[in-house]
Tab-separated table of C-alpha atoms in Angstrom:
chain	number	residue	atom	x	y	z
A	35	GLN	CA	21.137	68.106	-87.946
A	36	GLU	CA	22.098	71.794	-89.722
A	37	GLY	CA	23.901	71.265	-92.863
A	38	ALA	CA	23.207	67.743	-93.037
A	39	ASP	CA	23.646	66.665	-96.964
A	40	ILE	CA	21.556	63.228	-97.350
A	41	THR	CA	20.951	61.251	-100.590
A	42	LEU	CA	18.580	58.902	-101.028
A	43	VAL	CA	19.489	55.764	-103.509
A	44	ASP	CA	17.093	53.341	-105.027
A	45	GLY	CA	13.786	54.843	-104.264
A	46	GLY	CA	14.119	55.050	-100.727
A	47	ASP	CA	12.587	57.405	-97.913
A	48	LEU	CA	13.370	59.670	-96.095
A	49	VAL	CA	10.792	59.922	-92.985
A	50	VAL	CA	11.208	62.263	-89.731
A	51	ARG	CA	8.745	61.997	-87.186
A	52	SER	CA	8.311	62.389	-83.426
A	53	ASP	CA	5.446	60.500	-81.278
A	54	PHE	CA	4.809	61.096	-78.394
A	55	GLU	CA	2.053	59.697	-75.609
A	56	ALA	CA	1.125	61.064	-71.946
A	57	ASP	CA	-1.339	60.903	-69.476
A	58	TYR	CA	-1.151	62.983	-66.668
A	59	SER	CA	-3.235	62.337	-63.381
A	60	ALA	CA	-3.397	64.485	-60.329
A	61	THR	CA	-6.425	62.711	-57.845
A	62	THR	CA	-6.322	64.523	-53.770
A	63	ARG	CA	-9.500	63.689	-51.162
A	64	SER	CA	-9.188	64.441	-48.284
A	65	THR	CA	-11.659	63.591	-45.425
A	66	PRO	CA	-12.244	64.741	-42.043
A	67	GLN	CA	-12.173	62.601	-38.320
A	68	ASP	CA	-15.663	62.506	-37.158
A	69	THR	CA	-14.588	63.051	-34.025
A	70	ALA	CA	-13.157	66.699	-34.562
A	71	ASP	CA	-15.337	69.997	-33.549
A	72	VAL	CA	-14.831	71.376	-36.708
A	73	GLY	CA	-14.665	69.367	-40.043
A	74	VAL	CA	-12.858	71.213	-42.770
A	75	GLY	CA	-12.038	68.525	-45.383
A	76	PRO	CA	-9.838	71.142	-47.614
A	77	SER	CA	-8.489	69.197	-51.199
A	78	VAL	CA	-5.982	70.410	-53.969
A	79	SER	CA	-5.285	68.381	-56.918
A	80	ALA	CA	-2.888	70.411	-60.137
A	81	ASN	CA	-1.095	69.648	-62.939
A	82	ALA	CA	0.842	71.953	-64.994
A	83	MET	CA	2.579	71.088	-67.764
A	84	THR	CA	4.754	71.997	-70.795
A	85	GLN	CA	5.664	69.607	-73.880
A	86	ILE	CA	6.744	70.249	-77.266
A	87	VAL	CA	6.531	67.134	-79.535
A	88	LYS	CA	8.302	67.875	-82.793
A	89	ALA	CA	9.571	66.933	-85.532
A	90	GLU	CA	12.467	68.850	-87.853
A	91	ILE	CA	14.560	69.148	-90.844
A	92	GLN	CA	16.697	72.002	-89.979
A	93	ASP	CA	19.552	73.442	-92.691
A	94	ALA	CA	19.876	70.082	-94.283
A	95	ILE	CA	19.946	69.224	-98.696
A	96	VAL	CA	17.998	65.654	-99.527
A	97	THR	CA	18.144	64.678	-102.804
A	98	GLY	CA	16.997	61.351	-104.166
A	99	SER	CA	19.115	59.617	-106.794
A	100	GLU	CA	16.522	57.309	-108.396
A	101	THR	CA	15.172	58.869	-111.877
A	102	LEU	CA	14.144	55.588	-113.586
A	103	GLY	CA	11.624	52.995	-113.327
A	104	PRO	CA	8.660	52.975	-110.615
A	105	LEU	CA	10.919	54.005	-107.691
A	106	ARG	CA	9.569	56.967	-106.063
A	107	SER	CA	11.991	59.066	-102.862
A	108	ASP	CA	9.895	61.027	-100.404
A	109	ILE	CA	10.264	62.990	-97.743
A	110	LYS	CA	7.870	62.987	-94.950
A	111	VAL	CA	7.949	64.711	-91.305
A	112	LEU	CA	5.355	63.156	-88.637
A	113	ALA	CA	4.403	65.153	-85.314
A	114	ILE	CA	2.377	63.255	-83.354
A	115	GLY	CA	1.170	64.165	-80.052
A	116	GLU	CA	-1.862	62.731	-77.612
A	117	TYR	CA	-2.562	64.392	-74.612
A	118	ASN	CA	-4.410	63.627	-71.685
A	119	ALA	CA	-4.535	65.367	-68.612
A	120	ASN	CA	-6.527	64.978	-65.563
A	121	ALA	CA	-7.365	66.647	-61.908
A	122	ASP	CA	-9.828	65.488	-59.470
A	123	ALA	CA	-10.317	66.646	-56.513
A	124	THR	CA	-13.259	66.052	-53.818
A	125	ALA	CA	-12.960	67.114	-50.494
A	126	GLY	CA	-15.924	65.864	-47.890
A	127	ALA	CA	-16.592	66.208	-44.118
A	128	SER	CA	-18.398	63.522	-41.585
A	129	ASN	CA	-18.584	66.232	-38.394
A	130	ALA	CA	-21.564	68.074	-37.054
A	131	ILE	CA	-19.914	71.224	-38.770
A	132	ASN	CA	-18.504	70.959	-42.127
A	133	LEU	CA	-16.897	73.426	-44.273
A	134	PRO	CA	-15.329	71.002	-46.997
A	135	ALA	CA	-13.877	73.173	-50.049
A	136	ALA	CA	-11.772	71.501	-54.162
A	137	VAL	CA	-10.279	73.395	-56.082
A	138	ALA	CA	-9.233	71.186	-59.858
A	139	LEU	CA	-6.573	72.757	-61.787
A	140	ASN	CA	-5.493	72.618	-65.262
A	141	TYR	CA	-2.223	74.166	-66.574
A	142	ASN	CA	-1.748	73.131	-69.922
A	143	ASP	CA	1.377	73.984	-72.883
A	144	PHE	CA	0.811	71.297	-75.801
A	145	GLN	CA	3.043	72.110	-78.829
A	146	THR	CA	3.005	69.878	-81.644
A	147	ILE	CA	4.898	70.968	-83.922
A	148	ALA	CA	6.331	69.195	-87.830
A	149	GLN	CA	8.541	71.718	-89.631
A	150	THR	CA	11.525	72.144	-92.184
A	151	GLY	CA	14.090	74.896	-92.498
A	152	ASN	CA	15.032	76.753	-95.598
A	153	ALA	CA	18.791	75.392	-96.887
A	154	SER	CA	21.173	76.835	-98.843
A	155	ALA	CA	20.991	74.854	-101.613
A	156	SER	CA	17.720	73.633	-103.156
A	157	SER	CA	16.845	69.737	-102.363
A	158	SER	CA	15.202	67.554	-105.199
A	159	ILE	CA	13.609	64.177	-105.023
A	160	ASN	CA	11.288	62.853	-107.649
A	161	GLY	CA	8.614	61.779	-105.039
A	162	ASN	CA	6.283	63.430	-102.873
A	163	LEU	CA	6.775	65.590	-99.645
A	164	LEU	CA	4.440	65.516	-96.884
A	165	VAL	CA	5.127	67.706	-93.484
A	166	ASP	CA	2.039	66.876	-91.124
A	167	ALA	CA	1.457	67.759	-87.399
A	168	ASP	CA	-1.559	65.437	-85.603
A	169	HIS	CA	-2.586	67.132	-81.966
A	170	ASP	CA	-5.125	65.428	-80.336
A	171	ALA	CA	-5.871	66.698	-75.997
A	172	ASN	CA	-8.231	66.020	-73.838
A	173	THR	CA	-8.217	68.137	-70.510
A	174	THR	CA	-10.919	67.021	-67.296
A	175	HIS	CA	-10.766	68.863	-63.972
A	176	THR	CA	-13.310	68.049	-61.385
A	177	ALA	CA	-14.108	69.271	-58.058
A	178	ASP	CA	-16.760	68.017	-55.949
A	179	THR	CA	-17.867	68.724	-52.359
A	180	ASP	CA	-20.348	67.329	-49.788
A	181	SER	CA	-20.088	67.057	-46.414
A	182	GLY	CA	-22.851	63.893	-46.283
A	183	VAL	CA	-24.290	64.523	-42.646
A	184	VAL	CA	-27.586	66.385	-41.604
A	185	THR	CA	-26.248	69.447	-39.971
A	186	THR	CA	-24.659	72.596	-41.144
A	187	SER	CA	-22.296	72.034	-43.775
A	188	LEU	CA	-20.155	74.737	-46.153
A	189	GLY	CA	-18.876	73.554	-49.141
A	190	ALA	CA	-16.700	75.062	-51.686
A	191	ALA	CA	-15.613	73.510	-54.998
A	192	MET	CA	-13.664	74.980	-58.123
A	193	ALA	CA	-12.951	74.208	-61.389
A	194	LEU	CA	-10.377	75.137	-63.213
A	195	GLY	CA	-8.447	75.062	-66.948
A	196	TYR	CA	-6.412	76.776	-69.419
A	197	VAL	CA	-4.658	74.990	-72.510
A	198	ASP	CA	-2.443	76.569	-74.813
A	199	GLY	CA	-0.593	75.461	-77.985
A	200	GLY	CA	-2.072	72.931	-80.458
A	201	ALA	CA	-0.840	71.344	-83.974
A	202	HIS	CA	2.282	73.812	-86.015
A	203	ALA	CA	2.800	72.753	-89.734
A	204	SER	CA	5.328	74.490	-91.921
A	205	ASN	CA	7.754	73.847	-94.656
A	206	GLY	CA	10.445	76.447	-95.684
A	207	MET	CA	12.058	73.189	-97.950
A	208	THR	CA	13.607	75.074	-101.389
A	209	ILE	CA	12.285	71.166	-103.451
A	210	ASP	CA	12.367	70.483	-106.668
A	211	LEU	CA	9.899	67.565	-107.530
A	212	THR	CA	11.456	65.762	-110.512
A	213	ASP	CA	8.230	63.767	-110.735
A	214	ALA	CA	5.242	65.917	-112.367
A	215	ALA	CA	3.083	63.727	-110.097
A	216	GLY	CA	4.373	64.789	-107.342
A	217	THR	CA	2.997	66.421	-104.883
A	218	VAL	CA	3.833	68.979	-101.911
A	219	THR	CA	1.163	68.962	-98.531
A	220	VAL	CA	1.160	71.010	-95.217
A	221	THR	CA	-1.177	69.462	-92.494
A	222	ALA	CA	-1.813	70.488	-88.745
A	223	ASP	CA	-4.779	69.058	-86.587
A	224	SER	CA	-6.132	69.723	-83.923
A	225	ASP	CA	-8.648	68.486	-82.072
A	226	THR	CA	-8.864	69.214	-77.869
A	227	MET	CA	-10.919	69.386	-75.693
A	228	LEU	CA	-11.715	71.118	-72.627
A	229	ASN	CA	-13.723	69.986	-69.566
A	230	ALA	CA	-14.364	72.252	-66.026
A	231	ASP	CA	-17.067	70.218	-63.599
A	232	ALA	CA	-17.145	71.778	-60.442
A	233	THR	CA	-20.547	70.668	-57.711
A	234	SER	CA	-20.703	72.250	-54.275
A	235	GLY	CA	-23.035	69.853	-52.230
A	236	GLN	CA	-24.364	70.738	-48.637
A	237	SER	CA	-26.590	67.928	-48.023
A	238	GLY	CA	-25.970	68.634	-44.245
A	239	ALA	CA	-27.788	72.183	-44.243
A	240	PRO	CA	-29.509	72.779	-40.674
A	241	GLY	CA	-33.233	71.426	-40.035
A	242	PRO	CA	-36.274	74.374	-39.805
A	243	GLY	CA	-36.976	75.818	-36.373
A	244	SER	CA	-33.235	74.518	-35.199
A	245	GLY	CA	-32.958	77.635	-33.980
A	246	THR	CA	-28.927	77.458	-34.326
A	247	ASP	CA	-26.729	80.379	-36.188
A	248	PRO	CA	-23.929	78.149	-38.186
A	249	VAL	CA	-21.761	81.459	-39.174
A	250	SER	CA	-19.483	81.400	-36.085
A	251	GLU	CA	-16.083	82.926	-35.321
A	252	GLN	CA	-14.472	79.435	-35.624
A	253	ILE	CA	-16.434	78.785	-39.460
A	254	GLU	CA	-15.177	82.470	-40.214
A	255	GLU	CA	-11.620	81.437	-39.530
A	256	GLN	CA	-11.316	78.402	-41.041
A	257	LEU	CA	-13.180	79.544	-44.400
A	258	GLU	CA	-10.527	82.633	-44.330
A	259	GLY	CA	-7.602	79.733	-44.064
A	260	LEU	CA	-8.909	78.009	-47.303
C-alpha cells in the first residue's frame, strides 16, 4: 500500500505477484423443427470481458539490510495473465425453406500490468530489481450455418472480434543497488492470437428446372427480422 516502509532482513526478497488464468466460452446452437413451413435458425454467441491483472508496488520504501556475505535481497514485481475466449455459433435448418443465420462475437479488453510507483524517498537493496509483465491471450470466434437439405436455403454467417490490451511494465522507483553486480530489469511480453472464421453453407439450393421462386414476402420478412 501507499506509504509502506519495508525492511528485508537476512537477504530476504520482496515478491509481489499477480497470476491469473481464465477460459471464457460462449456456445449457441439453433435448429428449428422439421415440421415448420419456413425454418429460421438464428444463433448468436458473444463474449464481452474486461480483465485487469496487476502487480504493483505503490508509494513505498524498501530496504535490504544485509550488506555482508552471499545473501542478497531482490525485489520482483510479476504480473502473469493467460486468457482464452471462444465464441461459437451454429444455426442449421432442416425444413423445406431455410434461413439459418449464425453470429459469433468477441469483445475482449485484457490488461496485464506490472509496475512500481514513485516514492518520497529512495529504496536500497543489494540485489536485483525485476518488473515483468507476461501476457498470453487467445481469442477465437466461429460462425457456421448450413441448412443441410435438398431444397431452398439462405444462410448468413458472421464472425466479429475486437481485442484490446496487452502487457505493460514500468518502474517509477528511485532505488540504489549497493552491489555492483545488481541489475534493474523491466520487461513486457505479449503473445496474442485472434482468429475469426465464418462459414455459410447453402447445401439446399434448388435443383435445375424446379421453377420455384425462393424469394417470397415471407422469406424477406424473416431476413429483415434477423
